Coordinates of C-alpha atoms in Angstrom, one line a residue:
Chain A
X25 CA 14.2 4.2 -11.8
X26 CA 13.7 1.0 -14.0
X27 CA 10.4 0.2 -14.5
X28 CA 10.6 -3.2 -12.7
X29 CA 11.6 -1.5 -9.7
X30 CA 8.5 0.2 -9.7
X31 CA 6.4 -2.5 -10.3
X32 CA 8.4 -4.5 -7.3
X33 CA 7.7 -1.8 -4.8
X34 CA 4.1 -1.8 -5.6
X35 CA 3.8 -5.4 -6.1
X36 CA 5.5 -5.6 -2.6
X37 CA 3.2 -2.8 -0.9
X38 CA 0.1 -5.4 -2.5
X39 CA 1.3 -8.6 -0.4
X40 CA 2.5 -6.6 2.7
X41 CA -0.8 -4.9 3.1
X42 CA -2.6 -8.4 2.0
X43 CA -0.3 -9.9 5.0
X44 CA -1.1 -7.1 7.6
X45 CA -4.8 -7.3 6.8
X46 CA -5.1 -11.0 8.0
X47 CA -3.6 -10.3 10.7
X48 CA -5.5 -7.3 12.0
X49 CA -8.9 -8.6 10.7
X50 CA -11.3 -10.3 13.3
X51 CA -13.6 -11.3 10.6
X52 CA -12.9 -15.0 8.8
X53 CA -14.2 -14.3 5.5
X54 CA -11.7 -10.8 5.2
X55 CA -8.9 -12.8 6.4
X56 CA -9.2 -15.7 3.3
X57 CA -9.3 -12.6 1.0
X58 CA -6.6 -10.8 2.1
X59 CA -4.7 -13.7 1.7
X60 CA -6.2 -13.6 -1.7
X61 CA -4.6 -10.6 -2.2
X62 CA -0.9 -11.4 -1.1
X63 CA -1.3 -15.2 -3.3
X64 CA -1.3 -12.6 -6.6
X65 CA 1.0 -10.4 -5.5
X66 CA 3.1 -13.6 -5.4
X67 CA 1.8 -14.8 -8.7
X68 CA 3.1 -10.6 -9.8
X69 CA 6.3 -11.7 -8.7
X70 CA 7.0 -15.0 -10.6
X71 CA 5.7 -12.5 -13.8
X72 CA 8.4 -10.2 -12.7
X73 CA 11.2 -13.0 -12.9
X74 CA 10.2 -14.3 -15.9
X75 CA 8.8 -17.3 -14.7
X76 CA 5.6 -17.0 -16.4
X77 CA 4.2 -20.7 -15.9
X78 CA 4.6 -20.9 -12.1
X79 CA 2.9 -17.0 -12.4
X80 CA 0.0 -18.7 -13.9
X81 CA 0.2 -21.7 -11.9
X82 CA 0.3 -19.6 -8.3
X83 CA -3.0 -17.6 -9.3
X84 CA -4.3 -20.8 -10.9
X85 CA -3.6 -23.0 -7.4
X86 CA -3.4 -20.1 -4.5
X87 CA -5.6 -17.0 -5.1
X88 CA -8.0 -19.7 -7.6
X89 CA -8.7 -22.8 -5.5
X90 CA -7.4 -22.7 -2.2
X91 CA -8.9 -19.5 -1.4
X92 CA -12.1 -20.8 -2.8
X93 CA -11.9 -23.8 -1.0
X94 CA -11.3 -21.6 2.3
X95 CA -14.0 -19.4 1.4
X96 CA -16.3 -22.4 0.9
X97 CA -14.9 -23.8 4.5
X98 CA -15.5 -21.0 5.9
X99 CA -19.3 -20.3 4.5
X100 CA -20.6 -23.9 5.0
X101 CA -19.3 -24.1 8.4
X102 CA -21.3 -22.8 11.7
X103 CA -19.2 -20.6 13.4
X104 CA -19.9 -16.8 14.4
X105 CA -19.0 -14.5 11.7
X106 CA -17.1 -12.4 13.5
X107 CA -14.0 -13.8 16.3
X108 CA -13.3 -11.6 19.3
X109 CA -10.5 -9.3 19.3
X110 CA -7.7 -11.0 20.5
X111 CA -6.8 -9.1 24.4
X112 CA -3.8 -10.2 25.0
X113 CA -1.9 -9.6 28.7
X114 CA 1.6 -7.7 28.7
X115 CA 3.7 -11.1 29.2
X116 CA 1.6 -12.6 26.0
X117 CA 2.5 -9.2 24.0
X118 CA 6.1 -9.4 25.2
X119 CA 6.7 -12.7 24.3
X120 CA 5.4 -12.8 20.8
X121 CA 7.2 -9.4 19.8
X122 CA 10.3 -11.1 21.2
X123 CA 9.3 -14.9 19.1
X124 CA 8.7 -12.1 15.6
X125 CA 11.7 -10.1 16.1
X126 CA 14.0 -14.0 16.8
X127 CA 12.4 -15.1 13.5
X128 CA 13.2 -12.1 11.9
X129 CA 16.6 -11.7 12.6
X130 CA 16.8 -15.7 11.7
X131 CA 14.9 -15.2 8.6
X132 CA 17.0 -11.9 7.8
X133 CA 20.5 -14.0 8.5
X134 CA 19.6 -16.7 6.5
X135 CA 18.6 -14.3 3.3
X136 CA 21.8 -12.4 3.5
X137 CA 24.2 -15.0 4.2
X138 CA 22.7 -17.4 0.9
X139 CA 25.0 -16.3 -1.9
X140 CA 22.8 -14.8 -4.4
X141 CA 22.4 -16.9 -7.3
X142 CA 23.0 -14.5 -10.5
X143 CA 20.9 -15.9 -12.6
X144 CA 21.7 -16.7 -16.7
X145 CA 21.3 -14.4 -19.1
X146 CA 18.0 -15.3 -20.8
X147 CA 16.5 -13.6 -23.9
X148 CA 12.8 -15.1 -23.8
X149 CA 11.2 -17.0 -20.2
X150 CA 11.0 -20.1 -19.2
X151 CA 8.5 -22.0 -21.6
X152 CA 5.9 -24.5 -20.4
X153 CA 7.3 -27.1 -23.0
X154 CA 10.9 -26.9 -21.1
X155 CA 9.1 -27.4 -18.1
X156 CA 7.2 -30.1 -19.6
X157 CA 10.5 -31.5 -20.9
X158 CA 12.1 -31.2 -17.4
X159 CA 9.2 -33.2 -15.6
X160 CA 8.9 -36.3 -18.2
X161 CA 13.1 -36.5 -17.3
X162 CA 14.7 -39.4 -15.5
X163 CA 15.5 -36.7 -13.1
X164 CA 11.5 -35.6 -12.0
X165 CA 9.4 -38.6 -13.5
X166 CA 9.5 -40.8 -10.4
X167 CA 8.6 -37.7 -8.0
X168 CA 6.0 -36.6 -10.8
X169 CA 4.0 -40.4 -10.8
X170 CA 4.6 -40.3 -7.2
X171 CA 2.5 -37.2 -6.9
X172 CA 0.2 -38.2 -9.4
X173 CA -0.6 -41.5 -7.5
X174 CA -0.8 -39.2 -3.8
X175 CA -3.9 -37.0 -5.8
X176 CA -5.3 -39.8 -6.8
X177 CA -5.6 -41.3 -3.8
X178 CA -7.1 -38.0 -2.1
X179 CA -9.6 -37.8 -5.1
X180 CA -10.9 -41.3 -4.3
X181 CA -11.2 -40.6 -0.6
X182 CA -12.6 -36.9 -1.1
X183 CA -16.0 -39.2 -2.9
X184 CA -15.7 -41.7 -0.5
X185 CA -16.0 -39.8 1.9
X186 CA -18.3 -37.7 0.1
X187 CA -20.5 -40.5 -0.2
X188 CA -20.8 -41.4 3.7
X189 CA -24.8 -39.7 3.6
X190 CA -26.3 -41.8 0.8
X191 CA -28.6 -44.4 2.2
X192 CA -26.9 -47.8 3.1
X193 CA -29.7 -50.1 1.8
X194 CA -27.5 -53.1 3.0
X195 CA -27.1 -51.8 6.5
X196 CA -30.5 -51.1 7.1
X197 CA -31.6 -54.7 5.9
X198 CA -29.6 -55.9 8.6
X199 CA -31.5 -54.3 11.7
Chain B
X1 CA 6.5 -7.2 -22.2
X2 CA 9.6 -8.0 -20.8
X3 CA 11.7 -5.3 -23.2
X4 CA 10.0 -2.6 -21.0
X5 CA 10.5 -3.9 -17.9
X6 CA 14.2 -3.3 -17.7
X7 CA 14.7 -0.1 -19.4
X8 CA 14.0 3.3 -17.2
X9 CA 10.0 4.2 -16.5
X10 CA 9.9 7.4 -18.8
X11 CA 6.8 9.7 -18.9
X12 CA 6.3 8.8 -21.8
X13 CA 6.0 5.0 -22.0
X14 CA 3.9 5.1 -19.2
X15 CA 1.4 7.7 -20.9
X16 CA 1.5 5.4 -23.7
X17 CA 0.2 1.9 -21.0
X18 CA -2.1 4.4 -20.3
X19 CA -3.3 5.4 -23.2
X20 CA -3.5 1.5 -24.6
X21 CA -5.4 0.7 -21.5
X22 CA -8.0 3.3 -22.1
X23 CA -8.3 2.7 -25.8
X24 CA -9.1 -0.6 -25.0
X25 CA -11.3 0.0 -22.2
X26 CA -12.6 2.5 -25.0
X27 CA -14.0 -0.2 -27.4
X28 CA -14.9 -2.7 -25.0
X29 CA -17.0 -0.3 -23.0
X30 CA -18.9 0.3 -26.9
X31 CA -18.8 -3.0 -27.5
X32 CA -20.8 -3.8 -24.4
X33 CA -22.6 -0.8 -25.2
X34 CA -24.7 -2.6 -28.5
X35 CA -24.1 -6.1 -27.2
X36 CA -27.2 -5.2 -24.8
X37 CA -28.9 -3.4 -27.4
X38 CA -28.4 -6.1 -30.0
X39 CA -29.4 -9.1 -27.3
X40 CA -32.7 -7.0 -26.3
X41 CA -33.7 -6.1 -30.0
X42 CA -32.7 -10.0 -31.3
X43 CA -34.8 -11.3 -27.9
X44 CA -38.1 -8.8 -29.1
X45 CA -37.5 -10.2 -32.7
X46 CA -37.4 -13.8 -31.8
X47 CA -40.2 -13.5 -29.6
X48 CA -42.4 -11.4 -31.5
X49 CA -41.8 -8.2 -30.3
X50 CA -40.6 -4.8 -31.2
X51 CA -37.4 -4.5 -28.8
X52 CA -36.0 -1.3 -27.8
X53 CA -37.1 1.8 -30.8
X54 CA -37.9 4.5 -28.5
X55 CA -34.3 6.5 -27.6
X56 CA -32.5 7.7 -30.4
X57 CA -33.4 6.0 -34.4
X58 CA -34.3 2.0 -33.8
X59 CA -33.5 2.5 -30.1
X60 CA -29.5 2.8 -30.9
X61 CA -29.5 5.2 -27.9
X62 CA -31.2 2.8 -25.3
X63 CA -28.3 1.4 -23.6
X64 CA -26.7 5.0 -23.2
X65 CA -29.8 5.8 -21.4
X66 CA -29.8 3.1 -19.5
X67 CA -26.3 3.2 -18.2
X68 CA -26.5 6.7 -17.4
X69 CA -29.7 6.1 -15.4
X70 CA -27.6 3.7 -13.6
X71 CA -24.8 5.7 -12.8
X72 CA -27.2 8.3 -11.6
X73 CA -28.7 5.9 -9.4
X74 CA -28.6 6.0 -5.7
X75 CA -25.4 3.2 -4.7
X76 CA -27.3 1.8 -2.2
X77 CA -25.8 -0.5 1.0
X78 CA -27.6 -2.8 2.6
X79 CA -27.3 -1.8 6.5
X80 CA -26.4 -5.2 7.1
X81 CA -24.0 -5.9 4.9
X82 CA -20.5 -6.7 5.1
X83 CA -19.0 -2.9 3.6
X84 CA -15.9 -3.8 2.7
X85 CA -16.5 -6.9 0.5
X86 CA -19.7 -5.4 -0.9
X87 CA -17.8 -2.5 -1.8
X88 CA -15.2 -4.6 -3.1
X89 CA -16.8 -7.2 -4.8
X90 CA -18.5 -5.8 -8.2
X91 CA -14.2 -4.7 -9.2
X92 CA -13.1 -8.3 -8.1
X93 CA -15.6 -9.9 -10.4
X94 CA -15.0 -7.2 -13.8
X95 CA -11.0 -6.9 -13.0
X96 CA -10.2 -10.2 -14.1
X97 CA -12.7 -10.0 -17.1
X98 CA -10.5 -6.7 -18.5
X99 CA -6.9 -8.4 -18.0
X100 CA -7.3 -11.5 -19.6
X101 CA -7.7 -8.7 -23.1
X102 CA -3.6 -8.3 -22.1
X103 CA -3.2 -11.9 -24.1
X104 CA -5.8 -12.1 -26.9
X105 CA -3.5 -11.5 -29.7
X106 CA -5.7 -9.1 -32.6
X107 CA -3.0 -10.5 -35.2
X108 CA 0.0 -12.6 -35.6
X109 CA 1.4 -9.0 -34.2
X110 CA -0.8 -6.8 -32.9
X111 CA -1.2 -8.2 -29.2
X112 CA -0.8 -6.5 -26.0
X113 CA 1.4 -9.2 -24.4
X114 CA 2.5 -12.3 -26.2
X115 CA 3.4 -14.2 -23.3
X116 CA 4.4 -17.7 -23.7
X117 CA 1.8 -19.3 -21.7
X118 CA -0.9 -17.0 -23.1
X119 CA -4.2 -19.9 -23.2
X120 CA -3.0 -21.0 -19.4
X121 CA -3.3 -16.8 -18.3
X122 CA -6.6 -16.5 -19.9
X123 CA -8.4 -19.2 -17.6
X124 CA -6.2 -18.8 -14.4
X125 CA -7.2 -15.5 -14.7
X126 CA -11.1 -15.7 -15.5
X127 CA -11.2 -18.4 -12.5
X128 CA -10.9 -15.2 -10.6
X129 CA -14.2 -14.0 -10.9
X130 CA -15.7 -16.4 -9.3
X131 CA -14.3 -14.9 -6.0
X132 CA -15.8 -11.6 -6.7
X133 CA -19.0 -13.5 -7.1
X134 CA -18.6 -15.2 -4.0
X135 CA -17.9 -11.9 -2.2
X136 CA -20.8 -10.4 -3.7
X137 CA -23.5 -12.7 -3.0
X138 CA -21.6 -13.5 1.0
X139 CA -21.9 -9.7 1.6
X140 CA -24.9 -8.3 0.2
X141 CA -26.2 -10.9 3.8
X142 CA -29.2 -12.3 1.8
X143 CA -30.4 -15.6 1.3
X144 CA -31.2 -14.9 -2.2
X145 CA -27.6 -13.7 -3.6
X146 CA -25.6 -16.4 -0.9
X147 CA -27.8 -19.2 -2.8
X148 CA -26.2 -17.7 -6.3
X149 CA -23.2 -17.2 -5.3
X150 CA -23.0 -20.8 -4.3
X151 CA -24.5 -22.1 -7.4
X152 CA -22.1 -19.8 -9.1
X153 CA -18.9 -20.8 -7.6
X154 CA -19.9 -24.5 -7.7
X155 CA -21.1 -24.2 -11.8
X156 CA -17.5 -22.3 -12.6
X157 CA -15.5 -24.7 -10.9
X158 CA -17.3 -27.5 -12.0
X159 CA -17.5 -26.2 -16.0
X160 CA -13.9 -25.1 -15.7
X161 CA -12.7 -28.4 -15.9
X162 CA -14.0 -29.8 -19.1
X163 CA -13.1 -26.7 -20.6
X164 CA -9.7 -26.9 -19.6
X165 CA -9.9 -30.5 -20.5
X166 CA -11.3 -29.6 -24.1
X167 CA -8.7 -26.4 -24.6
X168 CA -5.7 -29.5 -23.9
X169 CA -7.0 -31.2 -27.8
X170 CA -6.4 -28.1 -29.6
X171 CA -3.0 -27.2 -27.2
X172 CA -1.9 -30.8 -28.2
X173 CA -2.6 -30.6 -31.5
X174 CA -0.7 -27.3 -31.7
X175 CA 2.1 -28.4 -29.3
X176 CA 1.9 -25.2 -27.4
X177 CA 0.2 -23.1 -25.3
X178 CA 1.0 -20.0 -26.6
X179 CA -2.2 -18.7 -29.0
X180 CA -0.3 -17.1 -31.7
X181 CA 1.5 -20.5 -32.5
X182 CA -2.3 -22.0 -31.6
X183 CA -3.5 -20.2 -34.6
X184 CA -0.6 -20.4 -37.0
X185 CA -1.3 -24.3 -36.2
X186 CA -4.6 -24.0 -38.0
X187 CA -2.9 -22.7 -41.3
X188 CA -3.8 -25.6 -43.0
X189 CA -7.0 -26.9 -41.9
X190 CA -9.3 -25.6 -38.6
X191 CA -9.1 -27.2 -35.6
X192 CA -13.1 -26.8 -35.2
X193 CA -12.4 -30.0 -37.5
X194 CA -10.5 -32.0 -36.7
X195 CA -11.4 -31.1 -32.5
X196 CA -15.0 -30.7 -33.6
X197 CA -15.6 -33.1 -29.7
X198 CA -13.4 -31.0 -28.3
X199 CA -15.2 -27.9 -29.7
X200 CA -18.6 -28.9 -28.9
X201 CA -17.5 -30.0 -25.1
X202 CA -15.6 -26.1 -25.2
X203 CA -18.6 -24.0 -26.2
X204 CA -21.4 -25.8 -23.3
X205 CA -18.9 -25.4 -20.9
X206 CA -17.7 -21.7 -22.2
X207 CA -21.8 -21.0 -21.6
X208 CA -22.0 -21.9 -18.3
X209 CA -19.1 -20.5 -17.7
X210 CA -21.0 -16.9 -19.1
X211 CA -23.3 -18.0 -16.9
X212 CA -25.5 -17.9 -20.0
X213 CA -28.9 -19.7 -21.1
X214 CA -29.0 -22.9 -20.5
X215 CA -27.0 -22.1 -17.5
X216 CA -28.0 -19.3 -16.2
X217 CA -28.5 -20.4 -12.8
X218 CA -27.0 -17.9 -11.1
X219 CA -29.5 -15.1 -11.8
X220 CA -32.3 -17.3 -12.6
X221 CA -35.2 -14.2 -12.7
X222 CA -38.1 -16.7 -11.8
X223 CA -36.3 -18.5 -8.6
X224 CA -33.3 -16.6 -7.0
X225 CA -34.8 -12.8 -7.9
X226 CA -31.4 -12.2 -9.4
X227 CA -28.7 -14.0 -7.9
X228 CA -25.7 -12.7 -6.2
X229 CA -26.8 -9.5 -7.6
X230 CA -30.1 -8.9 -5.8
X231 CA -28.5 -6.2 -3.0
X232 CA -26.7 -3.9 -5.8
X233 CA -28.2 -1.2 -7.7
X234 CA -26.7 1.4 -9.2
X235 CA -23.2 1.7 -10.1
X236 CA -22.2 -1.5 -8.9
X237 CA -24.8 -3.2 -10.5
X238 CA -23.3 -1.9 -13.7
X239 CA -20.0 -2.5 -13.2
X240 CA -21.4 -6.5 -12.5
X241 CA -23.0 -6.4 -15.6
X242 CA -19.9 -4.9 -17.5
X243 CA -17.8 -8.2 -16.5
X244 CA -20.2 -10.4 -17.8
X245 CA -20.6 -8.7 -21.4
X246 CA -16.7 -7.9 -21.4
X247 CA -16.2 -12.3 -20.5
X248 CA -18.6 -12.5 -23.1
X249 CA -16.2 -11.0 -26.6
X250 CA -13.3 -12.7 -24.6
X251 CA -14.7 -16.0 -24.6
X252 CA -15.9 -15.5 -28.1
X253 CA -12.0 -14.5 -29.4
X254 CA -10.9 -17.3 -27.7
X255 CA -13.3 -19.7 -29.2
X256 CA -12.4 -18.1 -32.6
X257 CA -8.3 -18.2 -31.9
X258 CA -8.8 -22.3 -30.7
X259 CA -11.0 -23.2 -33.0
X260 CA -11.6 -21.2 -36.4
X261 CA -8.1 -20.1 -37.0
X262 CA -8.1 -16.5 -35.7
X263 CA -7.2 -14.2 -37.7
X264 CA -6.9 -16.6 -40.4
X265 CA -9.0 -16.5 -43.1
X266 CA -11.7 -19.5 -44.6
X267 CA -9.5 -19.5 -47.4
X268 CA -6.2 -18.7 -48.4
X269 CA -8.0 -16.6 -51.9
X270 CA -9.5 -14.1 -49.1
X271 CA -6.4 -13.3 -47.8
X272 CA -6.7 -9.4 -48.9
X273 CA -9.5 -8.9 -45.8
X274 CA -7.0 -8.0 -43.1
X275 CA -6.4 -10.7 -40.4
X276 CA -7.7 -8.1 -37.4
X277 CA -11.3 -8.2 -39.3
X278 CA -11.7 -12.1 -39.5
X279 CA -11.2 -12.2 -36.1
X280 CA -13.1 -9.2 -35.1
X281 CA -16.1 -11.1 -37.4
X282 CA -15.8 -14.7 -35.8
X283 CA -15.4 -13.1 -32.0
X284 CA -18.8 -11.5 -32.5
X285 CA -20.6 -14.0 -33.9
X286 CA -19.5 -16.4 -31.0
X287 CA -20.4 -13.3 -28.5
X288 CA -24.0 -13.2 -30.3
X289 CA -24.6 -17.0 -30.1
X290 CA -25.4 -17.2 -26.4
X291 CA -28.1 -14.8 -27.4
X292 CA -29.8 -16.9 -29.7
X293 CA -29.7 -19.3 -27.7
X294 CA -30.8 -17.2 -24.9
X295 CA -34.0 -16.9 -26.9
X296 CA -34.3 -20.8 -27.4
X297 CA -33.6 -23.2 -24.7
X298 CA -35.2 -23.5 -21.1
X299 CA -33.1 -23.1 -17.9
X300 CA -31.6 -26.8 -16.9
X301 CA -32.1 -27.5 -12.9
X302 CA -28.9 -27.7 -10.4
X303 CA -28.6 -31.3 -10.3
X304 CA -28.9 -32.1 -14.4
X305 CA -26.0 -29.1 -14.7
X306 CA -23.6 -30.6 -12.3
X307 CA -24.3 -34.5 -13.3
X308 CA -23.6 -33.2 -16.6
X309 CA -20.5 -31.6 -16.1
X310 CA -18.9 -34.2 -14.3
X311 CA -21.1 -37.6 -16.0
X312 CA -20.9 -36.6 -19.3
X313 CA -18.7 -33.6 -20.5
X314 CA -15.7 -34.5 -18.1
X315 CA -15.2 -38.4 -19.4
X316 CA -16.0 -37.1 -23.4
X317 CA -13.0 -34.7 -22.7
X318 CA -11.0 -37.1 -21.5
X319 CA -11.7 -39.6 -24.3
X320 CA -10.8 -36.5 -26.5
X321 CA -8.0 -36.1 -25.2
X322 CA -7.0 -39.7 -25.1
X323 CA -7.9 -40.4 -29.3
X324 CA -5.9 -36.7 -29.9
X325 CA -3.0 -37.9 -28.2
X326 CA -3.0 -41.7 -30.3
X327 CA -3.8 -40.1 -33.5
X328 CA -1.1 -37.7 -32.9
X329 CA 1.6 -40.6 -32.2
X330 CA 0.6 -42.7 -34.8
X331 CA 0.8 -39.7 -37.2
X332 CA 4.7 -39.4 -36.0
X333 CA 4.1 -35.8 -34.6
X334 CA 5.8 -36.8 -31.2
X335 CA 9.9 -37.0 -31.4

């Protein structure tokens, strides 16, 4: 067995059991980790392709800040730390095995009618300078400003927004 | 890395992973070891005192005695705490410490893995502690360790970006990302001179990111007991402990690989020292600093560390970054 088959199949265990543990889990805080968990298998995967940058950049944006930024959600919000166990009746059971198993079989038709793409022979991955190179193209640049004008924007609102509770001499002035 | 990867798992490549792994876990493990032992003995110096001289000649055996009364410890639970992510926590905060060591090259060829994208690994990877941190203080279910976890998560996130910010002068000036090619940049001249901004923003922010003196919020004895540490004893305690020593000689090789040429030496006459021990020299003296200046400054409060993170260190990085990138165009070093 070649040794990236190995690592796949335990890479793969990693995000299933991340996967089945937000599901199961009544607590919040559990769930954003064992999302945590399936983010880096993800980020394992891109390693195991070769695609080193978007490796780094999954563990850097996923398992980093967004399941920080959950965790934070979840802490500074009042809510009871622990949800009831969903009790679901037969007809609510029945139809959500019957949704799963259509989305499967979808999903499943989908992945084995795509022709596989055999990829390139490579000797060394991907580097971040191609990438670089890539973006700063005629193809990407518009889409990369474009994206860099939407954060912007959401930086600027986050402090406005963030702003709302400091006293408003003007307004009060007024009354 | 990727020359194993496709050839069958033998026996005996994996019993040489595992071997590496332990080696290394070997040395860090002793490294750690007299780090404590050198930080409480430098403390007792600067502060008049004796230090550790009881266990073994000069104290050299303190720390052994200390871990192993730690690891003979009762691992205590807190009845109210969450188990799992108590349980969990102390490995999710020292994993991440251990496997950013995979791309810290020794020498131009003794690394573990030269991946291409090695500087950009090192701080996705750290940024992970802070979740194990988070998880700690959350689920010990005290007020004490839940107000330094916060102040931890908010101080990493908030120090993270000027490093990153300060790392991009010295990845510029190199044109890669990669630290080998970072340190065979600095053949002619150091970067600590010519990034000297850029350094100075890299090693506040690398202490807070220790969560070291000045910035030792986090644990901050006087105020928060000990941080998001105050429900663990024992084993775990240790293991919390280990992460934060181990981040300690990885920050310092990186400061030494960005900034004072790695395993370069001062000068091209002392080029018979092998590479490995000019490294080995500059990673220790930049894992002793925080220590001495443990011993010399006061804690700062909350709101003077995050104004300035974000006032201060943020727009100098930028304005680092900004002159780098001018002097580097005018200089003809972009085709």
């Amino acid at each position: 067995m070649a040794a990236n088959l190995v690592v796949f199949l335990i890479v793969a265990a990693f995000v299933l059991i991340g996967g089945m543990v937000m599901l199961t889990e009544t607590r919040v805080l559990h769930m954003a980790f064992a999302v945590a968990l399936s983010f880096l298998g993800i980020a394992a995967f891109f390693f195991l392709l070769g695609a080193e940058f978007l490796g780094v950049m999954q563990v850097i944006v996923y398992t980093g800040a967004v399941t920080t930024l959950a965790v934070f959600g979840i802490m500074l919000t009042k809510h009871d730390a622990e949800d009831p166990p969903a009790n679901p009746n037969r007809w609510h059971r029945l139809l959500s095995l019957f949704v799963s198993a259509a989305l499967f079989a979808i999903f499943f038709y989908a992945l084995i009618r795509t022709p596989l793409y055999t990829p390139v022979e490579r000797e060394t991955p991907i580097s971040a300078a191609e990438i670089g190179a890539h973006l700063f193209s005629g193809q990407y640049v518009l889409a990369f400003e474009l994206i860099g004008v939407l954060l912007l924007a959401a930086l600027i609102g986050s402090v406005v927004l963030a702003k709302e509770d400091a006293p408003d001499r003007a307004k009060e002035d007024r009354r | 890395m990727r020359d194993w990867l496709y050839e069958p798992l033998s026996a005996e490549r994996f019993g040489w992973m595992v071997l590496s792994i332990l080696i290394l876990l070997g040395v860090l493990l002793f490294l750690v070891t007299y780090a404590i032992y050198v930080q409480r003995k430098l403390l007792g110096w600067m502060q008049s005192r004796v230090g550790p001289n009881r266990v073994g000649p000069y104290g050299l055996l303190q720390t052994i005695a200390d871990v192993l009364k730690l690891l003979t410890k009762e691992s205590f639970v807190p009845t109210h705490a969450d188990r799992p992510l108590y349980l969990l926590a102390p490995i999710v905060a020292f994993a991440p410490a251990f496997v950013v060591f995979a791309v810290i090259p020794l020498t131009d060829r003794i690394a573990f893995t030269d991946i291409g994208i090695g500087l950009l690994f090192y701080i996705g990877v750290a940024s992970l502690s802070t979740l194990g941190v988070i998880m700690g203080g959350w689920a010990s279910n005290n007020k004490w360790s839940l107000i330094g976890a916060m102040r931890a998560a908010a101080m990493m996130i908030s120090y993270e970006i000027p490093l990153v910010l300060a790392a991009l002068g010295v990845v510029m000036l190199a044109g890669s990302i990669n630290l080998v090619d970072i340190v065979e940049a600095q053949r002619g001249v150091w970067n600590v001179v010519p990034q000297f901004v850029g350094f100075v923003i890299f090693l506040i922010a690398a202490l807070a990111e220790l969560n070291r003196t000045p910035f030792d919020l986090t644990e901050a004895e006087s105020e928060l007991i000990a941080g998001y540490q105050v429900e663990y004893s024992g084993f775990r305690f240790a293991i919390f402990m280990l992460g934060e020593y181990v981040y300690l000689f990885a920050m310092g090789a990186l400061i030494a690989i960005l900034y004072f040429g790695g395993w370069l030496p001062p000068h091209p006459a002392l080029d018979f020292i092998p590479g490995i021990v000019w490294l080995v020299v500059k990673t220790l003296f930049f894992a002793y600093l925080p220590f001495w200046l443990q011993a010399t400054f006061p804690r700062v409060r909350i709101d003077q560390l995050m104004t300035f993170s974000w006032k201060v260190l943020m727009p100098l990085a930028l304005v680092n970054i900004a002159f780098t990138s001018l002097v580097k165009t005018i200089a003809g070093g972009v085709s």
